[in-house]
Coordinates of N, CA and C in Angstrom, one line a residue:
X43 N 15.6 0.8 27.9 CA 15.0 1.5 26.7 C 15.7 1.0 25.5
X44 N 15.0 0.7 24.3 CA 15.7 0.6 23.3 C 17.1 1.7 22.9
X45 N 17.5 1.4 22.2 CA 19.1 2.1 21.7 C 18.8 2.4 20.8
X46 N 17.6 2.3 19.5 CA 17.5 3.4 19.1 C 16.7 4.5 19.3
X47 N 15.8 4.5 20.1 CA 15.1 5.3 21.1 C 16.2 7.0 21.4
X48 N 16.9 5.3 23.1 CA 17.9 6.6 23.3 C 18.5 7.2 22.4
X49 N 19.5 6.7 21.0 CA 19.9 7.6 20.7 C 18.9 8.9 20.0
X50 N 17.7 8.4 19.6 CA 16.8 9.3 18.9 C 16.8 10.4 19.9
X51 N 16.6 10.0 20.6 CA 16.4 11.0 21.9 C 17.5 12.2 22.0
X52 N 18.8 11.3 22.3 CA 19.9 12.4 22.4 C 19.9 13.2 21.6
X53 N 19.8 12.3 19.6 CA 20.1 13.0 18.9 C 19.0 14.4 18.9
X54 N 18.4 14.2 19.4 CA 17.1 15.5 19.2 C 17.5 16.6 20.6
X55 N 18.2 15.9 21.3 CA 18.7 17.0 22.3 C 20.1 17.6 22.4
X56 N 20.7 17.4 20.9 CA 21.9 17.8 20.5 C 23.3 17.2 21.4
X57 N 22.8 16.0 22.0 CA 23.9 15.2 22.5 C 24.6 14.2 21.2
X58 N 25.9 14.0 22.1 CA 26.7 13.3 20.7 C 26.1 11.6 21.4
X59 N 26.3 10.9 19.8 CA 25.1 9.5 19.5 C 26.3 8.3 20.3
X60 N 26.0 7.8 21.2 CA 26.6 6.8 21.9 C 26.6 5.6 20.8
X61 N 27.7 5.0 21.3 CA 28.2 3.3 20.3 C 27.0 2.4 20.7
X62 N 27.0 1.7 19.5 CA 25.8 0.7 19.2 C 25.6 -0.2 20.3
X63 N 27.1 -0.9 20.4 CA 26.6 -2.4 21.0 C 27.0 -1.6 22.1
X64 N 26.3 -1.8 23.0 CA 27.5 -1.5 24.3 C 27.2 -2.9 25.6
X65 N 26.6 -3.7 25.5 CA 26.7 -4.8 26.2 C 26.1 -4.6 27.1
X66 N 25.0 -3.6 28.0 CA 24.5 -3.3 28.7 C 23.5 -3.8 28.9
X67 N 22.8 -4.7 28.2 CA 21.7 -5.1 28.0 C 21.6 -6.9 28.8
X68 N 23.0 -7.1 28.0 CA 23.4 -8.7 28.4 C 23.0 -9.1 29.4
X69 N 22.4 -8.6 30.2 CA 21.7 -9.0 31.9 C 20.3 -9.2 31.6
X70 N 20.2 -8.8 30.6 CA 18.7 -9.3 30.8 C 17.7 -8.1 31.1
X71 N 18.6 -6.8 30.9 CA 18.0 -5.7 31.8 C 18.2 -3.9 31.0
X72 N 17.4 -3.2 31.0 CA 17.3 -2.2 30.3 C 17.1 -1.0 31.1
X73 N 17.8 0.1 30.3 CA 17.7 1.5 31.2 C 16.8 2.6 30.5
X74 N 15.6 2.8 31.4 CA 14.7 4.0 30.8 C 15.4 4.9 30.2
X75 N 14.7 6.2 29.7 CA 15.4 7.4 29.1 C 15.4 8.1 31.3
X76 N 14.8 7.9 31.8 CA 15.0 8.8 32.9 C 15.8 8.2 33.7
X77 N 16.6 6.8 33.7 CA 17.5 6.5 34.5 C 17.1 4.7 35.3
X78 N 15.8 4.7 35.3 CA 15.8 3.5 35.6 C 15.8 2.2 35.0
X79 N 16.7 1.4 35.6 CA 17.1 0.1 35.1 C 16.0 -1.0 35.4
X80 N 15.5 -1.6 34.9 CA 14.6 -2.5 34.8 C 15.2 -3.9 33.9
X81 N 13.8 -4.9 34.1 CA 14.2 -6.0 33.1 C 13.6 -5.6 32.2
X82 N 14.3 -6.2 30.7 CA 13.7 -6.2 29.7 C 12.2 -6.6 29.3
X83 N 11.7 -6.8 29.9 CA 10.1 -7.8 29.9 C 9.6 -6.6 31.1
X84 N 9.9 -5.7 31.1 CA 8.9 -5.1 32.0 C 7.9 -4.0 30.6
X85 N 6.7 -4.3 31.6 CA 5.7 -3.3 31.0 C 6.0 -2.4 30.0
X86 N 7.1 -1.3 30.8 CA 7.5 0.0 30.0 C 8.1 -0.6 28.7
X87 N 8.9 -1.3 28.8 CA 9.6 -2.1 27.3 C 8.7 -2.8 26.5
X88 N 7.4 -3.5 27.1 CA 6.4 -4.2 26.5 C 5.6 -3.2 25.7
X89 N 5.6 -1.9 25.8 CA 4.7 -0.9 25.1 C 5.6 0.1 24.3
X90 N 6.5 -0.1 25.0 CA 7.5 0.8 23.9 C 7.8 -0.1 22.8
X91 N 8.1 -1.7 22.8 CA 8.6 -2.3 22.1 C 7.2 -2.6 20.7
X92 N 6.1 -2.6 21.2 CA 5.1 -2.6 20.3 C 4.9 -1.4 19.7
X93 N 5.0 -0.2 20.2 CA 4.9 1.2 19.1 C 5.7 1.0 18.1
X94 N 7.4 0.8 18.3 CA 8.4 0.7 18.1 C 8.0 0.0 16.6
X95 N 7.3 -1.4 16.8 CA 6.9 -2.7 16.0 C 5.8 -1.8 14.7
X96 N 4.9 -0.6 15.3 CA 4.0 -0.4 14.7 C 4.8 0.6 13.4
X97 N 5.5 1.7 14.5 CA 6.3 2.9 13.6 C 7.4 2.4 12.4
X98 N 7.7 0.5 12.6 CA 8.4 0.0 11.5 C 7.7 -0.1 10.5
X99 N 6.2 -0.8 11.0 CA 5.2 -1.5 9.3 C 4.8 0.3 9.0
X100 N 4.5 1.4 9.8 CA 4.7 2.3 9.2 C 4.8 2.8 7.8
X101 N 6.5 2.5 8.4 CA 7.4 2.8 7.2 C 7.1 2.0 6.2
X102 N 7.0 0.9 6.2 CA 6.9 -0.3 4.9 C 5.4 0.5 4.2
X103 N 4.5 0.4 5.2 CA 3.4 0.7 4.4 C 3.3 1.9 3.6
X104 N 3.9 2.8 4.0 CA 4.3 4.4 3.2 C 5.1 3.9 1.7
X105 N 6.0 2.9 2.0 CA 6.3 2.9 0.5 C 5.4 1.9 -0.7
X106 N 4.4 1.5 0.2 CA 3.7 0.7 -1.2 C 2.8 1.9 -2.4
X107 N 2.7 1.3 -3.0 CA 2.6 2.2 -4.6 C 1.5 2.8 -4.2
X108 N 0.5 2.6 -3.6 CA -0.9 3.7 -3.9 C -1.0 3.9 -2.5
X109 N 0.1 4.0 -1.3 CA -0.1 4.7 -0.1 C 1.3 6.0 -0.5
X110 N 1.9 5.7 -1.4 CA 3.0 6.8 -1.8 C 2.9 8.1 -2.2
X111 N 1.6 8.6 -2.1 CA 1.3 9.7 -2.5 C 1.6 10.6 -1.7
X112 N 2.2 12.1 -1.7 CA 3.0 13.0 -0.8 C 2.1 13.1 0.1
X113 N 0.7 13.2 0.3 CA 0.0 13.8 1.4 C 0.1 12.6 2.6
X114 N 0.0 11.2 1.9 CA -0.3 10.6 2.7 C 1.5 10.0 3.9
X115 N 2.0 10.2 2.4 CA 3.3 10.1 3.4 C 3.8 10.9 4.8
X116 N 3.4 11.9 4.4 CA 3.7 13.1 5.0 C 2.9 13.0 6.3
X117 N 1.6 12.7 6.0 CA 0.8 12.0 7.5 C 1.7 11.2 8.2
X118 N 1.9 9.9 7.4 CA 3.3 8.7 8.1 C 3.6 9.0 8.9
X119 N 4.8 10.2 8.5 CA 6.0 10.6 8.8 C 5.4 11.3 9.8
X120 N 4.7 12.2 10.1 CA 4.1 12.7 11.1 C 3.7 11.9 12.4
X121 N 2.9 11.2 11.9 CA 2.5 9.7 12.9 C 3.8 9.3 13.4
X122 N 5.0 8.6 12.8 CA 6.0 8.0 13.3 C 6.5 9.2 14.0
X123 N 6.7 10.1 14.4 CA 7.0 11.1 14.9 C 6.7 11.6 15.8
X124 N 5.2 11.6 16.0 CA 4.2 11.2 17.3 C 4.2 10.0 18.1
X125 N 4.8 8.8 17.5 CA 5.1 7.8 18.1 C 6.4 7.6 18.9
X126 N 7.0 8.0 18.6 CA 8.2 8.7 19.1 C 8.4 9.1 20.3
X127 N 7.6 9.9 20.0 CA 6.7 11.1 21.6 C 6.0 10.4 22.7
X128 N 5.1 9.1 22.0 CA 4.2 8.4 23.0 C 6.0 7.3 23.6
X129 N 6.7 6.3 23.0 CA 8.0 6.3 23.2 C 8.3 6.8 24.5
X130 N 8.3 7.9 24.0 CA 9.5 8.7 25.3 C 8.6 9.1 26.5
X131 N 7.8 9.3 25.8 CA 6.9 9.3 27.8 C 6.6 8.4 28.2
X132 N 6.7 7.4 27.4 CA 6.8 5.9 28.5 C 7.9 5.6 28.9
X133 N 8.6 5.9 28.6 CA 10.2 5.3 28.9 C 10.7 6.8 29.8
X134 N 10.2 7.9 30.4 CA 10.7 8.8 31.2 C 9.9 8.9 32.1
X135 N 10.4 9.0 33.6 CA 9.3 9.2 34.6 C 8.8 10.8 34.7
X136 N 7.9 10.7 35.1 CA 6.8 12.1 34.9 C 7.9 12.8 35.9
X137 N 8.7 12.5 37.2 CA 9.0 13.3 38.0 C 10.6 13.7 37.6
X138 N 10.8 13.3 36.5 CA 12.4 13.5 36.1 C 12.4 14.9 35.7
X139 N 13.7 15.5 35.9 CA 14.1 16.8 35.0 C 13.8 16.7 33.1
X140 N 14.0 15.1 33.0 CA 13.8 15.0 31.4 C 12.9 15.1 31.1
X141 N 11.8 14.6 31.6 CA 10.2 14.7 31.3 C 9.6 16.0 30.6
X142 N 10.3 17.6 31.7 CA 9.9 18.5 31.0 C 10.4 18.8 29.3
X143 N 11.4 18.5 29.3 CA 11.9 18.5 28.1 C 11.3 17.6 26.7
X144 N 10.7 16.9 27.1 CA 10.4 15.8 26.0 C 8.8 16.4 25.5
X145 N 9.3 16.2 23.8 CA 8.1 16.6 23.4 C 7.2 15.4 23.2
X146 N 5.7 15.5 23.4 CA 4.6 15.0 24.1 C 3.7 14.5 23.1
X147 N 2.6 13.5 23.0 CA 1.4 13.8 22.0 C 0.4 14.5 22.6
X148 N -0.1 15.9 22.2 CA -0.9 16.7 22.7 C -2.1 16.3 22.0
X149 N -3.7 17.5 22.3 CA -4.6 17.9 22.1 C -4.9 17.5 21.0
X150 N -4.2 19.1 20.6 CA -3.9 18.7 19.0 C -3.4 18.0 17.9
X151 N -2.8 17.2 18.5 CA -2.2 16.2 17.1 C -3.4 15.7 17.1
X152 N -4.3 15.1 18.2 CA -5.5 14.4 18.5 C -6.7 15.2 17.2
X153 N -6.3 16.2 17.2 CA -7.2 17.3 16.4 C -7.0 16.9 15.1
X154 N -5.5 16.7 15.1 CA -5.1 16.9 13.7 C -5.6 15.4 13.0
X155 N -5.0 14.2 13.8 CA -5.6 13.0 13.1 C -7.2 13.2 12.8
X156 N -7.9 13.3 13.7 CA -9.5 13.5 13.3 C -9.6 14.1 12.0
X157 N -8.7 15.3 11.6 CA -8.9 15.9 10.6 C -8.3 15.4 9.3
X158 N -7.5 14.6 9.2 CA -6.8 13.4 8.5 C -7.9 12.2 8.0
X159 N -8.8 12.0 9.1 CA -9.6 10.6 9.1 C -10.8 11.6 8.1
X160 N -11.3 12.6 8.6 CA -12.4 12.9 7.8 C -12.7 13.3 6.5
X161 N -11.4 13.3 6.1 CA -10.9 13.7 4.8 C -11.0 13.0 3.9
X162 N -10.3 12.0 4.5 CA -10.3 10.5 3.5 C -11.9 10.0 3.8
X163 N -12.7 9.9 4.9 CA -13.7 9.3 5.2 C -15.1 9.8 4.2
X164 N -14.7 11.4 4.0 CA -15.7 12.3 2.9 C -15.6 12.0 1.6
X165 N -14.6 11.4 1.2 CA -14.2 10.9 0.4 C -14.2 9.4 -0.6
X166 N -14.8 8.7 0.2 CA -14.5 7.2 0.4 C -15.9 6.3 1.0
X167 N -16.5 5.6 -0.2 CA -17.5 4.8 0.1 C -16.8 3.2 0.9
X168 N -17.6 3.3 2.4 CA -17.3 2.1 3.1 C -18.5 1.3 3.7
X169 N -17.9 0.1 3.0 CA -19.1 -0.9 2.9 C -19.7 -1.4 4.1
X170 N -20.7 -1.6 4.5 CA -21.3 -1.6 5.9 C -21.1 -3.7 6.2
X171 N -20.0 -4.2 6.2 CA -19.4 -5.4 6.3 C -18.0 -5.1 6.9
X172 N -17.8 -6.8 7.1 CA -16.5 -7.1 8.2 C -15.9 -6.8 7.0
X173 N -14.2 -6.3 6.9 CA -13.5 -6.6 6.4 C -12.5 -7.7 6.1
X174 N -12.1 -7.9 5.1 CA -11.2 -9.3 4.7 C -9.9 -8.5 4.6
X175 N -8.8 -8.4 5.1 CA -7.5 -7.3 4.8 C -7.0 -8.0 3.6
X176 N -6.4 -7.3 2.6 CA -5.7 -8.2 1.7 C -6.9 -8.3 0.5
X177 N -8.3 -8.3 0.4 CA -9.4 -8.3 -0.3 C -9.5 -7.9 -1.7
X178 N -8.7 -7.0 -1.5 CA -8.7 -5.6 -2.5 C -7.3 -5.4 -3.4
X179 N -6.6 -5.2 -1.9 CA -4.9 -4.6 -2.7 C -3.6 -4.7 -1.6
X180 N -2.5 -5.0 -1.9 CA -1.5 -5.2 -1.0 C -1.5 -4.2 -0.1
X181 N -1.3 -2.9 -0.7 CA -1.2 -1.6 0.5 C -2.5 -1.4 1.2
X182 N -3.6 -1.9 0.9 CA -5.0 -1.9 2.1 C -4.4 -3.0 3.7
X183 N -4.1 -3.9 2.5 CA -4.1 -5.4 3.6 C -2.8 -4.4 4.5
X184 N -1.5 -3.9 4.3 CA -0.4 -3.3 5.0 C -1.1 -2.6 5.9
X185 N -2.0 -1.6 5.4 CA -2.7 -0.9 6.1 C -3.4 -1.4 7.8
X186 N -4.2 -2.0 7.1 CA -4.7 -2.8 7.9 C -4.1 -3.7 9.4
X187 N -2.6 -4.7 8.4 CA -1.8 -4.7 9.5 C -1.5 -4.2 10.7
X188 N -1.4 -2.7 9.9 CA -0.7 -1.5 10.8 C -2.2 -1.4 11.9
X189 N -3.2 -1.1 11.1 CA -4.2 -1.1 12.0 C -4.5 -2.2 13.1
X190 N -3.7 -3.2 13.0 CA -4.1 -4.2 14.1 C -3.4 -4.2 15.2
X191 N -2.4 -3.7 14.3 CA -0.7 -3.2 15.6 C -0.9 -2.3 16.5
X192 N -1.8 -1.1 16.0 CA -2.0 -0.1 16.5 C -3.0 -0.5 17.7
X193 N -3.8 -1.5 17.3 CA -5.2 -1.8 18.4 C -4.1 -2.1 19.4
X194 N -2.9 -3.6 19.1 CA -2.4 -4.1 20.3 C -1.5 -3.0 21.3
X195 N -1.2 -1.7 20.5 CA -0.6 -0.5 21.5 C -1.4 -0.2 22.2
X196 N -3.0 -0.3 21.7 CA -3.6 0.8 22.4 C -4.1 0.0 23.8
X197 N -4.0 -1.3 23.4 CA -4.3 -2.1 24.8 C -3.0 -2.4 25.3
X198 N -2.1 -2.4 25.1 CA -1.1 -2.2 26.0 C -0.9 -1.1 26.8
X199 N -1.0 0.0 26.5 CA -0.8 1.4 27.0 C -2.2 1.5 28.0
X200 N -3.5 1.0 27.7 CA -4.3 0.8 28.8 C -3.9 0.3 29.6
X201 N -3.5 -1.0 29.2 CA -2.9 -2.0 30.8 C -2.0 -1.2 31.3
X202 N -0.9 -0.6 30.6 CA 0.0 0.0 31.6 C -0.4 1.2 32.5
X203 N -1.6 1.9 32.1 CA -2.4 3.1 32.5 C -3.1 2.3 33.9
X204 N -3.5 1.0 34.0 CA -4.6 0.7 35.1 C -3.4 -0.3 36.0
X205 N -2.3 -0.5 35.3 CA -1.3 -1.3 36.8 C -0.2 0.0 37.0
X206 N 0.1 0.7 36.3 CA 1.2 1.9 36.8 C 0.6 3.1 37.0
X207 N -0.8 3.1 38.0 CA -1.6 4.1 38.1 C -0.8 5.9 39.2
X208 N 0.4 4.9 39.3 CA 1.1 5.6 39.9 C 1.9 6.9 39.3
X209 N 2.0 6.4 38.3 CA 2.8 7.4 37.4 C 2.3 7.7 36.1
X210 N 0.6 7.5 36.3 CA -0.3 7.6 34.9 C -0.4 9.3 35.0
X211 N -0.4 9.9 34.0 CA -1.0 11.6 33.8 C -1.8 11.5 32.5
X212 N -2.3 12.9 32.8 CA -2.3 13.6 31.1 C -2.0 12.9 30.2
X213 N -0.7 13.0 30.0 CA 0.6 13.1 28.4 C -0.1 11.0 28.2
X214 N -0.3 10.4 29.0 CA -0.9 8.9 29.0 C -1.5 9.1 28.8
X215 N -2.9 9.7 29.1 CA -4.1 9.4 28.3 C -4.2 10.3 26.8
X216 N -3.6 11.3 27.1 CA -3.5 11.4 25.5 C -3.3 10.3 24.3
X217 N -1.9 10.0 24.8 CA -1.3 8.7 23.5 C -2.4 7.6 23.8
X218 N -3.2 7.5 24.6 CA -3.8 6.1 24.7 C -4.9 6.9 23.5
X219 N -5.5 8.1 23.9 CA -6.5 8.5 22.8 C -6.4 8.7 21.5
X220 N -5.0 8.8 21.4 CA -4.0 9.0 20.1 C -4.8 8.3 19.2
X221 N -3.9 6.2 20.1 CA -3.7 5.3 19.6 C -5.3 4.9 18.9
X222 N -6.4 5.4 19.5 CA -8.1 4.8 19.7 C -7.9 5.5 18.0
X223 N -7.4 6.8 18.4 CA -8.1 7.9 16.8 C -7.1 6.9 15.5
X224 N -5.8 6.4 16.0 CA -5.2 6.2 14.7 C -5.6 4.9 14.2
X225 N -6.2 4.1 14.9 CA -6.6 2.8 14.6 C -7.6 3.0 13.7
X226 N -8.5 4.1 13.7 CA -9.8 4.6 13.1 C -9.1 5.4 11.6
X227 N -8.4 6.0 11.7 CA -7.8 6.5 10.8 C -7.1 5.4 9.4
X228 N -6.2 4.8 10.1 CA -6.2 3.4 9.5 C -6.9 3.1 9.0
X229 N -7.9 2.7 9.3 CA -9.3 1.6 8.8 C -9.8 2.2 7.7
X230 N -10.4 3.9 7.6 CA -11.0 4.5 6.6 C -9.7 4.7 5.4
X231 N -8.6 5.2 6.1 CA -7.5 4.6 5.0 C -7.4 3.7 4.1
X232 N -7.2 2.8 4.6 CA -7.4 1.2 4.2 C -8.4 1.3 2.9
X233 N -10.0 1.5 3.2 CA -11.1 1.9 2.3 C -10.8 2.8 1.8
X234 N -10.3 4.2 2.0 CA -10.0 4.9 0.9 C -8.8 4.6 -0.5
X235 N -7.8 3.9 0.1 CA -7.1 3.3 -1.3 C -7.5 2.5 -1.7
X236 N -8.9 1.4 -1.2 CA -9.3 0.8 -1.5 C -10.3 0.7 -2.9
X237 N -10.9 2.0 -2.7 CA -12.0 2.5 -3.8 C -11.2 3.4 -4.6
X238 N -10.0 3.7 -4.1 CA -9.8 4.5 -5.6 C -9.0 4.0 -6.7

């Protein structure tokens, strides 16, 4: 599991933050949040490492000038936050003691993006064409980015749903439906700082 993961993790479970390097990795090989050691190139690291990739441009894209506005940040921050959550249920097995403990992407966040997309979408004339990213304005084209990143989570988290059918639940198809809503959210984003 990534290290800053686990420590995110600890830190949210009021454990004290373990040292950076600790060399554990040097093998070629990584340890879930629930205890299992794997190689680095396994699936669970392949999906975690791409959220991971998404919740960075995230951040970037929150600070360009016309995505900086408090509401929309505040979404961000929210999103990375939820990403987090999709994170840690990949990287914990459903049948660990930790599992219970870990907060999840539910129903409702699912609720709440929808309610995020149709805001901006009521708002925002979009043009019945392909998009060009980059077309318009730097923070669309970021946007967009992020929107592409999001697609490649959402098919990773599929594949890992149809070969780890073993240990797929709930809390998985949630983040997979998460990922479908945020890619959509993205897009009308994108067009909404686009026209204004």
């Amino acid at each position: 599991m990534p290290g800053k993961l686990l420590r995110l993790l600890r830190r949210s479970r009021g454990q004290e933050m373990p040292v950076v390097t600790t060399k554990g990795g040097d093998t070629g090989k990584s340890t879930l949040y629930s205890g299992e050691f794997l190689p680095k190139n396994d699936r669970h690291f392949e999906v975690i490492g791409d959220i991971d990739e998404l919740s960075s441009l995230l951040g970037i894209a929150r600070y360009q000038p016309r995505v900086k506005a408090a509401r929309i940040a505040r979404e961000f921050m929210r999103i990375q936050e939820l990403l987090h959550h999709a994170m840690a249920t990949i990287a914990t097995n459903k049948d660990s003691e930790l599992y219970t403990q870990l907060p999840k992407i539910l129903d409702s966040d699912i609720e709440w993006l929808e309610k995020q997309q149709s805001f901006y979408a009521e708002r925002t004339r979009i043009e019945p064409r392909f998009v060009l990213p980059g077309e318009k304005s730097a923070a669309s084209a970021w946007l967009d980015y992020c929107r592409s990143v999001t697609r490649r989570c959402e098919r990773r988290i599929v594949s890992f749903i149809q070969v780890e059918r073993h240990i797929v639940h709930h809390d998985m198809h949630c983040a997979q439906r998460f990922f479908n809503r945020l890619s959509d959210y993205l897009f009308v984003l994108a067009r909404h700082i686009e026209d204004t």
